[in-house]
Amino acid sequence: MRIDIISVVPELLDSFFAHSILKRAKEKKLLDVFVHPLRKWAVNEYGQVDDYQYGGGAGMVMMCEPLASAIESLSQDRKYDEIIFMSPDGQPLTQSLANALSLRENLLIVSGHYKGIDERIREHFITREISIGDYVLSGGELPAAVLTDAIGRLLPGVLNDETSALFDSFQDNLLAPPVYTRPANFRGWTVPDILLSGDPVKIAEWRYESALKKTAEKRPDLLND
Ligand code: SAH
C-alpha cells in the first residue's frame, strides 16, 4: 500500500514516520508513505500557498492553485483510490473506516492549515473527508498521522503478531479486555487465576466476558449499535 500526504509543514510528519511502527512497515515494504511539501507548488517565489478569505474575516485560506497542481501532478504517477481531506466537519474516523481504507492500494491525504482549504478543491478533487474528533486542531498533519497509523497497523505483517489487531478495541464493537504481565502478585494485587490456568478455552471465555462487561460499563453505546 502507498499513502501520499500533502502538507505545508512536512517536518511535523517526518519525525513521526521515522520512528513509529510505520517505520517497520516501510522497512518490510508493506507500506510506503511520502510527504509532499505543498510549497513545491507555490504560486510565487515567496512560497505563497494561502491568501485572505473572500468576504473578510480573520484567518488565511489555502489557495486552489497550489492544491490543484499538487493533486494533479501526483495523480499523473498513479491512480488514487481515494483523495482524502482531513477536516473537523468530515466523517468521523472509526475502526471500521480504518479497516475499509486498509484494503485500498493508493491513498492521497490532504492536510489543511489556517482556516482550511478553498471549498472548490473539496468539491472538485476530494473524494472523502475525515475528522478525527469533535475538536479543532491547528493543522491536518496530526490527523493525517493518526489516520495513517490506524490504517498502517492493520496491514498484514506490520504488527509482530499478525492477529493482534483483530483483538483490539472496537473490532466487533467491543472494548479490549484487561491485560496483565509479570509478576503475578504485585503488592498483593493478583492477576485473575484463569489467566494463569493455561486453559485456552477458559481464557478466551474470560476475555470475551470481560470485554462485554467493560464495554457495558464504559461504552454502552457500542453495544447498542
Ligand atoms: N476553520 C475550520 C478549522 C480549520 S483547522 C473549521 O472550523 O472547521 C485547520 C486544519 O486542521 C483543517 O483544515 C484540517 O485539515 C485540520 N483539522 C483540524 N481539526 C481537525 C479534526 N478534528 N479532524 C481532522 N482534521 C482537522
mmCIF file with all atom_site columns, N, CA and C in Angstrom, residues 87-136:
data_model
loop_
_atom_site.group_PDB
_atom_site.id
_atom_site.type_symbol
_atom_site.label_atom_id
_atom_site.label_alt_id
_atom_site.label_comp_id
_atom_site.label_asym_id
_atom_site.label_entity_id
_atom_site.label_seq_id
_atom_site.pdbx_PDB_ins_code
_atom_site.Cartn_x
_atom_site.Cartn_y
_atom_site.Cartn_z
_atom_site.occupancy
_atom_site.B_iso_or_equiv
_atom_site.pdbx_formal_charge
_atom_site.auth_seq_id
_atom_site.auth_comp_id
_atom_site.auth_asym_id
_atom_site.auth_atom_id
_atom_site.pdbx_PDB_model_num
ATOM 1   N N  . SER A 1 87  ? -10.556 16.962 7.979  1.00 0.00 ? 87  SER A N  1
ATOM 2   C CA . SER A 1 87  ? -11.336 18.158 8.303  1.00 0.00 ? 87  SER A CA 1
ATOM 3   C C  . SER A 1 87  ? -12.285 17.894 9.464  1.00 0.00 ? 87  SER A C  1
ATOM 4   N N  . PRO A 1 88  ? -12.415 18.861 10.403 1.00 0.00 ? 88  PRO A N  1
ATOM 5   C CA . PRO A 1 88  ? -13.299 18.633 11.549 1.00 0.00 ? 88  PRO A CA 1
ATOM 6   C C  . PRO A 1 88  ? -14.753 18.381 11.145 1.00 0.00 ? 88  PRO A C  1
ATOM 7   N N  . ASP A 1 89  ? -15.157 18.840 9.943  1.00 0.00 ? 89  ASP A N  1
ATOM 8   C CA . ASP A 1 89  ? -16.549 18.605 9.538  1.00 0.00 ? 89  ASP A CA 1
ATOM 9   C C  . ASP A 1 89  ? -16.700 17.344 8.685  1.00 0.00 ? 89  ASP A C  1
ATOM 10  N N  . GLY A 1 90  ? -15.653 16.510 8.635  1.00 0.00 ? 90  GLY A N  1
ATOM 11  C CA . GLY A 1 90  ? -15.723 15.281 7.842  1.00 0.00 ? 90  GLY A CA 1
ATOM 12  C C  . GLY A 1 90  ? -16.394 14.142 8.582  1.00 0.00 ? 90  GLY A C  1
ATOM 13  N N  . GLN A 1 91  ? -16.389 12.989 7.948  1.00 0.00 ? 91  GLN A N  1
ATOM 14  C CA . GLN A 1 91  ? -16.967 11.767 8.537  1.00 0.00 ? 91  GLN A CA 1
ATOM 15  C C  . GLN A 1 91  ? -16.052 11.320 9.686  1.00 0.00 ? 91  GLN A C  1
ATOM 16  N N  . PRO A 1 92  ? -16.627 10.986 10.853 1.00 0.00 ? 92  PRO A N  1
ATOM 17  C CA . PRO A 1 92  ? -15.768 10.611 11.982 1.00 0.00 ? 92  PRO A CA 1
ATOM 18  C C  . PRO A 1 92  ? -14.937 9.364  11.681 1.00 0.00 ? 92  PRO A C  1
ATOM 19  N N  . LEU A 1 93  ? -13.665 9.401  12.038 1.00 0.00 ? 93  LEU A N  1
ATOM 20  C CA . LEU A 1 93  ? -12.788 8.236  11.854 1.00 0.00 ? 93  LEU A CA 1
ATOM 21  C C  . LEU A 1 93  ? -13.165 7.161  12.867 1.00 0.00 ? 93  LEU A C  1
ATOM 22  N N  . THR A 1 94  ? -13.450 5.965  12.375 1.00 0.00 ? 94  THR A N  1
ATOM 23  C CA . THR A 1 94  ? -13.782 4.832  13.245 1.00 0.00 ? 94  THR A CA 1
ATOM 24  C C  . THR A 1 94  ? -12.908 3.655  12.838 1.00 0.00 ? 94  THR A C  1
ATOM 25  N N  . GLN A 1 95  ? -12.908 2.619  13.680 1.00 0.00 ? 95  GLN A N  1
ATOM 26  C CA . GLN A 1 95  ? -12.140 1.425  13.341 1.00 0.00 ? 95  GLN A CA 1
ATOM 27  C C  . GLN A 1 95  ? -12.639 0.809  12.040 1.00 0.00 ? 95  GLN A C  1
ATOM 28  N N  . SER A 1 96  ? -13.956 0.814  11.828 1.00 0.00 ? 96  SER A N  1
ATOM 29  C CA . SER A 1 96  ? -14.442 0.163  10.603 1.00 0.00 ? 96  SER A CA 1
ATOM 30  C C  . SER A 1 96  ? -14.041 0.961  9.364  1.00 0.00 ? 96  SER A C  1
ATOM 31  N N  . LEU A 1 97  ? -13.955 2.279  9.481  1.00 0.00 ? 97  LEU A N  1
ATOM 32  C CA . LEU A 1 97  ? -13.463 3.062  8.340  1.00 0.00 ? 97  LEU A CA 1
ATOM 33  C C  . LEU A 1 97  ? -11.981 2.764  8.098  1.00 0.00 ? 97  LEU A C  1
ATOM 34  N N  . ALA A 1 98  ? -11.188 2.666  9.183  1.00 0.00 ? 98  ALA A N  1
ATOM 35  C CA . ALA A 1 98  ? -9.762  2.328  9.032  1.00 0.00 ? 98  ALA A CA 1
ATOM 36  C C  . ALA A 1 98  ? -9.627  0.943  8.390  1.00 0.00 ? 98  ALA A C  1
ATOM 37  N N  . ASN A 1 99  ? -10.446 -0.009 8.828  1.00 0.00 ? 99  ASN A N  1
ATOM 38  C CA . ASN A 1 99  ? -10.414 -1.354 8.235  1.00 0.00 ? 99  ASN A CA 1
ATOM 39  C C  . ASN A 1 99  ? -10.654 -1.268 6.721  1.00 0.00 ? 99  ASN A C  1
ATOM 40  N N  . ALA A 1 100 ? -11.689 -0.516 6.347  1.00 0.00 ? 100 ALA A N  1
ATOM 41  C CA . ALA A 1 100 ? -12.055 -0.423 4.925  1.00 0.00 ? 100 ALA A CA 1
ATOM 42  C C  . ALA A 1 100 ? -10.925 0.220  4.115  1.00 0.00 ? 100 ALA A C  1
ATOM 43  N N  . LEU A 1 101 ? -10.349 1.307  4.646  1.00 0.00 ? 101 LEU A N  1
ATOM 44  C CA . LEU A 1 101 ? -9.301  2.005  3.894  1.00 0.00 ? 101 LEU A CA 1
ATOM 45  C C  . LEU A 1 101 ? -8.023  1.175  3.799  1.00 0.00 ? 101 LEU A C  1
ATOM 46  N N  . SER A 1 102 ? -7.812  0.265  4.772  1.00 0.00 ? 102 SER A N  1
ATOM 47  C CA . SER A 1 102 ? -6.584  -0.541 4.750  1.00 0.00 ? 102 SER A CA 1
ATOM 48  C C  . SER A 1 102 ? -6.592  -1.540 3.587  1.00 0.00 ? 102 SER A C  1
ATOM 49  N N  . LEU A 1 103 ? -7.736  -1.702 2.925  1.00 0.00 ? 103 LEU A N  1
ATOM 50  C CA . LEU A 1 103 ? -7.810  -2.622 1.786  1.00 0.00 ? 103 LEU A CA 1
ATOM 51  C C  . LEU A 1 103 ? -7.510  -1.918 0.459  1.00 0.00 ? 103 LEU A C  1
ATOM 52  N N  . ARG A 1 104 ? -7.303  -0.597 0.507  1.00 0.00 ? 104 ARG A N  1
ATOM 53  C CA . ARG A 1 104 ? -7.020  0.154  -0.721 1.00 0.00 ? 104 ARG A CA 1
ATOM 54  C C  . ARG A 1 104 ? -5.525  0.093  -1.068 1.00 0.00 ? 104 ARG A C  1
ATOM 55  N N  . GLU A 1 105 ? -5.208  0.451  -2.301 1.00 0.00 ? 105 GLU A N  1
ATOM 56  C CA . GLU A 1 105 ? -3.807  0.417  -2.754 1.00 0.00 ? 105 GLU A CA 1
ATOM 57  C C  . GLU A 1 105 ? -3.109  1.764  -2.609 1.00 0.00 ? 105 GLU A C  1
ATOM 58  N N  . ASN A 1 106 ? -3.776  2.820  -3.061 1.00 0.00 ? 106 ASN A N  1
ATOM 59  C CA . ASN A 1 106 ? -3.158  4.151  -3.102 1.00 0.00 ? 106 ASN A CA 1
ATOM 60  C C  . ASN A 1 106 ? -4.092  5.193  -2.507 1.00 0.00 ? 106 ASN A C  1
ATOM 61  N N  . LEU A 1 107 ? -3.620  5.874  -1.474 1.00 0.00 ? 107 LEU A N  1
ATOM 62  C CA . LEU A 1 107 ? -4.416  6.944  -0.871 1.00 0.00 ? 107 LEU A CA 1
ATOM 63  C C  . LEU A 1 107 ? -3.635  8.245  -0.941 1.00 0.00 ? 107 LEU A C  1
ATOM 64  N N  . LEU A 1 108 ? -4.358  9.330  -1.197 1.00 0.00 ? 108 LEU A N  1
ATOM 65  C CA . LEU A 1 108 ? -3.748  10.660 -1.140 1.00 0.00 ? 108 LEU A CA 1
ATOM 66  C C  . LEU A 1 108 ? -4.473  11.431 -0.035 1.00 0.00 ? 108 LEU A C  1
ATOM 67  N N  . ILE A 1 109 ? -3.699  11.960 0.922  1.00 0.00 ? 109 ILE A N  1
ATOM 68  C CA . ILE A 1 109 ? -4.298  12.691 2.036  1.00 0.00 ? 109 ILE A CA 1
ATOM 69  C C  . ILE A 1 109 ? -3.871  14.152 1.970  1.00 0.00 ? 109 ILE A C  1
ATOM 70  N N  . VAL A 1 110 ? -4.834  15.050 2.027  1.00 0.00 ? 110 VAL A N  1
ATOM 71  C CA . VAL A 1 110 ? -4.544  16.489 2.042  1.00 0.00 ? 110 VAL A CA 1
ATOM 72  C C  . VAL A 1 110 ? -4.737  16.988 3.465  1.00 0.00 ? 110 VAL A C  1
ATOM 73  N N  . SER A 1 111 ? -3.697  17.612 4.028  1.00 0.00 ? 111 SER A N  1
ATOM 74  C CA . SER A 1 111 ? -3.870  18.194 5.354  1.00 0.00 ? 111 SER A CA 1
ATOM 75  C C  . SER A 1 111 ? -4.012  19.701 5.215  1.00 0.00 ? 111 SER A C  1
ATOM 76  N N  . GLY A 1 112 ? -5.019  20.236 5.876  1.00 0.00 ? 112 GLY A N  1
ATOM 77  C CA . GLY A 1 112 ? -5.291  21.666 5.798  1.00 0.00 ? 112 GLY A CA 1
ATOM 78  C C  . GLY A 1 112 ? -4.493  22.442 6.836  1.00 0.00 ? 112 GLY A C  1
ATOM 79  N N  . HIS A 1 113 ? -4.554  23.750 6.744  1.00 0.00 ? 113 HIS A N  1
ATOM 80  C CA . HIS A 1 113 ? -3.947  24.636 7.734  1.00 0.00 ? 113 HIS A CA 1
ATOM 81  C C  . HIS A 1 113 ? -4.754  25.920 7.761  1.00 0.00 ? 113 HIS A C  1
ATOM 82  N N  . TYR A 1 114 ? -4.431  26.819 8.679  1.00 0.00 ? 114 TYR A N  1
ATOM 83  C CA . TYR A 1 114 ? -5.127  28.108 8.744  1.00 0.00 ? 114 TYR A CA 1
ATOM 84  C C  . TYR A 1 114 ? -6.636  27.880 8.891  1.00 0.00 ? 114 TYR A C  1
ATOM 85  N N  . LYS A 1 115 ? -7.454  28.569 8.070  1.00 0.00 ? 115 LYS A N  1
ATOM 86  C CA . LYS A 1 115 ? -8.912  28.396 8.133  1.00 0.00 ? 115 LYS A CA 1
ATOM 87  C C  . LYS A 1 115 ? -9.376  27.140 7.394  1.00 0.00 ? 115 LYS A C  1
ATOM 88  N N  . GLY A 1 116 ? -8.465  26.525 6.655  1.00 0.00 ? 116 GLY A N  1
ATOM 89  C CA . GLY A 1 116 ? -8.854  25.366 5.843  1.00 0.00 ? 116 GLY A CA 1
ATOM 90  C C  . GLY A 1 116 ? -8.510  25.605 4.383  1.00 0.00 ? 116 GLY A C  1
ATOM 91  N N  . ILE A 1 117 ? -9.079  24.788 3.493  1.00 0.00 ? 117 ILE A N  1
ATOM 92  C CA . ILE A 1 117 ? -8.762  24.918 2.070  1.00 0.00 ? 117 ILE A CA 1
ATOM 93  C C  . ILE A 1 117 ? -9.963  25.464 1.314  1.00 0.00 ? 117 ILE A C  1
ATOM 94  N N  . ASP A 1 118 ? -9.690  26.099 0.176  1.00 0.00 ? 118 ASP A N  1
ATOM 95  C CA . ASP A 1 118 ? -10.741 26.668 -0.672 1.00 0.00 ? 118 ASP A CA 1
ATOM 96  C C  . ASP A 1 118 ? -11.783 25.586 -0.976 1.00 0.00 ? 118 ASP A C  1
ATOM 97  N N  . GLU A 1 119 ? -13.057 25.942 -0.790 1.00 0.00 ? 119 GLU A N  1
ATOM 98  C CA . GLU A 1 119 ? -14.153 24.977 -0.932 1.00 0.00 ? 119 GLU A CA 1
ATOM 99  C C  . GLU A 1 119 ? -14.154 24.288 -2.303 1.00 0.00 ? 119 GLU A C  1
ATOM 100 N N  . ARG A 1 120 ? -13.684 24.999 -3.335 1.00 0.00 ? 120 ARG A N  1
ATOM 101 C CA . ARG A 1 120 ? -13.743 24.417 -4.687 1.00 0.00 ? 120 ARG A CA 1
ATOM 102 C C  . ARG A 1 120 ? -12.846 23.192 -4.833 1.00 0.00 ? 120 ARG A C  1
ATOM 103 N N  . ILE A 1 121 ? -11.761 23.161 -4.054 1.00 0.00 ? 121 ILE A N  1
ATOM 104 C CA . ILE A 1 121 ? -10.898 21.965 -4.073 1.00 0.00 ? 121 ILE A CA 1
ATOM 105 C C  . ILE A 1 121 ? -11.665 20.787 -3.476 1.00 0.00 ? 121 ILE A C  1
ATOM 106 N N  . ARG A 1 122 ? -12.408 21.063 -2.403 1.00 0.00 ? 122 ARG A N  1
ATOM 107 C CA . ARG A 1 122 ? -13.181 19.990 -1.778 1.00 0.00 ? 122 ARG A CA 1
ATOM 108 C C  . ARG A 1 122 ? -14.229 19.457 -2.757 1.00 0.00 ? 122 ARG A C  1
ATOM 109 N N  . GLU A 1 123 ? -14.858 20.378 -3.492 1.00 0.00 ? 123 GLU A N  1
ATOM 110 C CA . GLU A 1 123 ? -15.924 19.970 -4.416 1.00 0.00 ? 123 GLU A CA 1
ATOM 111 C C  . GLU A 1 123 ? -15.398 19.180 -5.609 1.00 0.00 ? 123 GLU A C  1
ATOM 112 N N  . HIS A 1 124 ? -14.234 19.576 -6.114 1.00 0.00 ? 124 HIS A N  1
ATOM 113 C CA . HIS A 1 124 ? -13.805 19.020 -7.405 1.00 0.00 ? 124 HIS A CA 1
ATOM 114 C C  . HIS A 1 124 ? -12.721 17.950 -7.332 1.00 0.00 ? 124 HIS A C  1
ATOM 115 N N  . PHE A 1 125 ? -12.022 17.845 -6.214 1.00 0.00 ? 125 PHE A N  1
ATOM 116 C CA . PHE A 1 125 ? -10.948 16.844 -6.144 1.00 0.00 ? 125 PHE A CA 1
ATOM 117 C C  . PHE A 1 125 ? -11.129 15.815 -5.029 1.00 0.00 ? 125 PHE A C  1
ATOM 118 N N  . ILE A 1 126 ? -11.663 16.278 -3.898 1.00 0.00 ? 126 ILE A N  1
ATOM 119 C CA . ILE A 1 126 ? -11.677 15.421 -2.708 1.00 0.00 ? 126 ILE A CA 1
ATOM 120 C C  . ILE A 1 126 ? -12.788 14.373 -2.824 1.00 0.00 ? 126 ILE A C  1
ATOM 121 N N  . THR A 1 127 ? -12.450 13.115 -2.536 1.00 0.00 ? 127 THR A N  1
ATOM 122 C CA . THR A 1 127 ? -13.469 12.059 -2.623 1.00 0.00 ? 127 THR A CA 1
ATOM 123 C C  . THR A 1 127 ? -14.006 11.667 -1.251 1.00 0.00 ? 127 THR A C  1
ATOM 124 N N  . ARG A 1 128 ? -13.289 12.057 -0.176 1.00 0.00 ? 128 ARG A N  1
ATOM 125 C CA . ARG A 1 128 ? -13.751 11.688 1.158  1.00 0.00 ? 128 ARG A CA 1
ATOM 126 C C  . ARG A 1 128 ? -13.150 12.661 2.173  1.00 0.00 ? 128 ARG A C  1
ATOM 127 N N  . GLU A 1 129 ? -13.946 13.059 3.162  1.00 0.00 ? 129 GLU A N  1
ATOM 128 C CA . GLU A 1 129 ? -13.455 13.970 4.205  1.00 0.00 ? 129 GLU A CA 1
ATOM 129 C C  . GLU A 1 129 ? -13.555 13.270 5.540  1.00 0.00 ? 129 GLU A C  1
ATOM 130 N N  . ILE A 1 130 ? -12.470 13.310 6.312  1.00 0.00 ? 130 ILE A N  1
ATOM 131 C CA . ILE A 1 130 ? -12.428 12.551 7.559  1.00 0.00 ? 130 ILE A CA 1
ATOM 132 C C  . ILE A 1 130 ? -12.032 13.448 8.724  1.00 0.00 ? 130 ILE A C  1
ATOM 133 N N  . SER A 1 131 ? -12.779 13.317 9.831  1.00 0.00 ? 131 SER A N  1
ATOM 134 C CA . SER A 1 131 ? -12.471 14.040 11.064 1.00 0.00 ? 131 SER A CA 1
ATOM 135 C C  . SER A 1 131 ? -11.942 13.042 12.095 1.00 0.00 ? 131 SER A C  1
ATOM 136 N N  . ILE A 1 132 ? -10.975 13.469 12.918 1.00 0.00 ? 132 ILE A N  1
ATOM 137 C CA . ILE A 1 132 ? -10.513 12.556 13.975 1.00 0.00 ? 132 ILE A CA 1
ATOM 138 C C  . ILE A 1 132 ? -11.189 12.878 15.306 1.00 0.00 ? 132 ILE A C  1
ATOM 139 N N  . GLY A 1 133 ? -12.157 13.777 15.325 1.00 0.00 ? 133 GLY A N  1
ATOM 140 C CA . GLY A 1 133 ? -12.879 14.028 16.570 1.00 0.00 ? 133 GLY A CA 1
ATOM 141 C C  . GLY A 1 133 ? -13.485 15.420 16.582 1.00 0.00 ? 133 GLY A C  1
ATOM 142 N N  . ASP A 1 134 ? -14.418 15.630 17.489 1.00 0.00 ? 134 ASP A N  1
ATOM 143 C CA . ASP A 1 134 ? -15.134 16.909 17.567 1.00 0.00 ? 134 ASP A CA 1
ATOM 144 C C  . ASP A 1 134 ? -14.344 17.946 18.351 1.00 0.00 ? 134 ASP A C  1
ATOM 145 N N  . TYR A 1 135 ? -13.219 18.353 17.805 1.00 0.00 ? 135 TYR A N  1
ATOM 146 C CA . TYR A 1 135 ? -12.402 19.423 18.359 1.00 0.00 ? 135 TYR A CA 1
ATOM 147 C C  . TYR A 1 135 ? -11.581 19.942 17.194 1.00 0.00 ? 135 TYR A C  1
ATOM 148 N N  . VAL A 1 136 ? -11.029 21.152 17.324 1.00 0.00 ? 136 VAL A N  1
ATOM 149 C CA . VAL A 1 136 ? -10.299 21.736 16.199 1.00 0.00 ? 136 VAL A CA 1
ATOM 150 C C  . VAL A 1 136 ? -8.813  21.822 16.522 1.00 0.00 ? 136 VAL A C  1
#
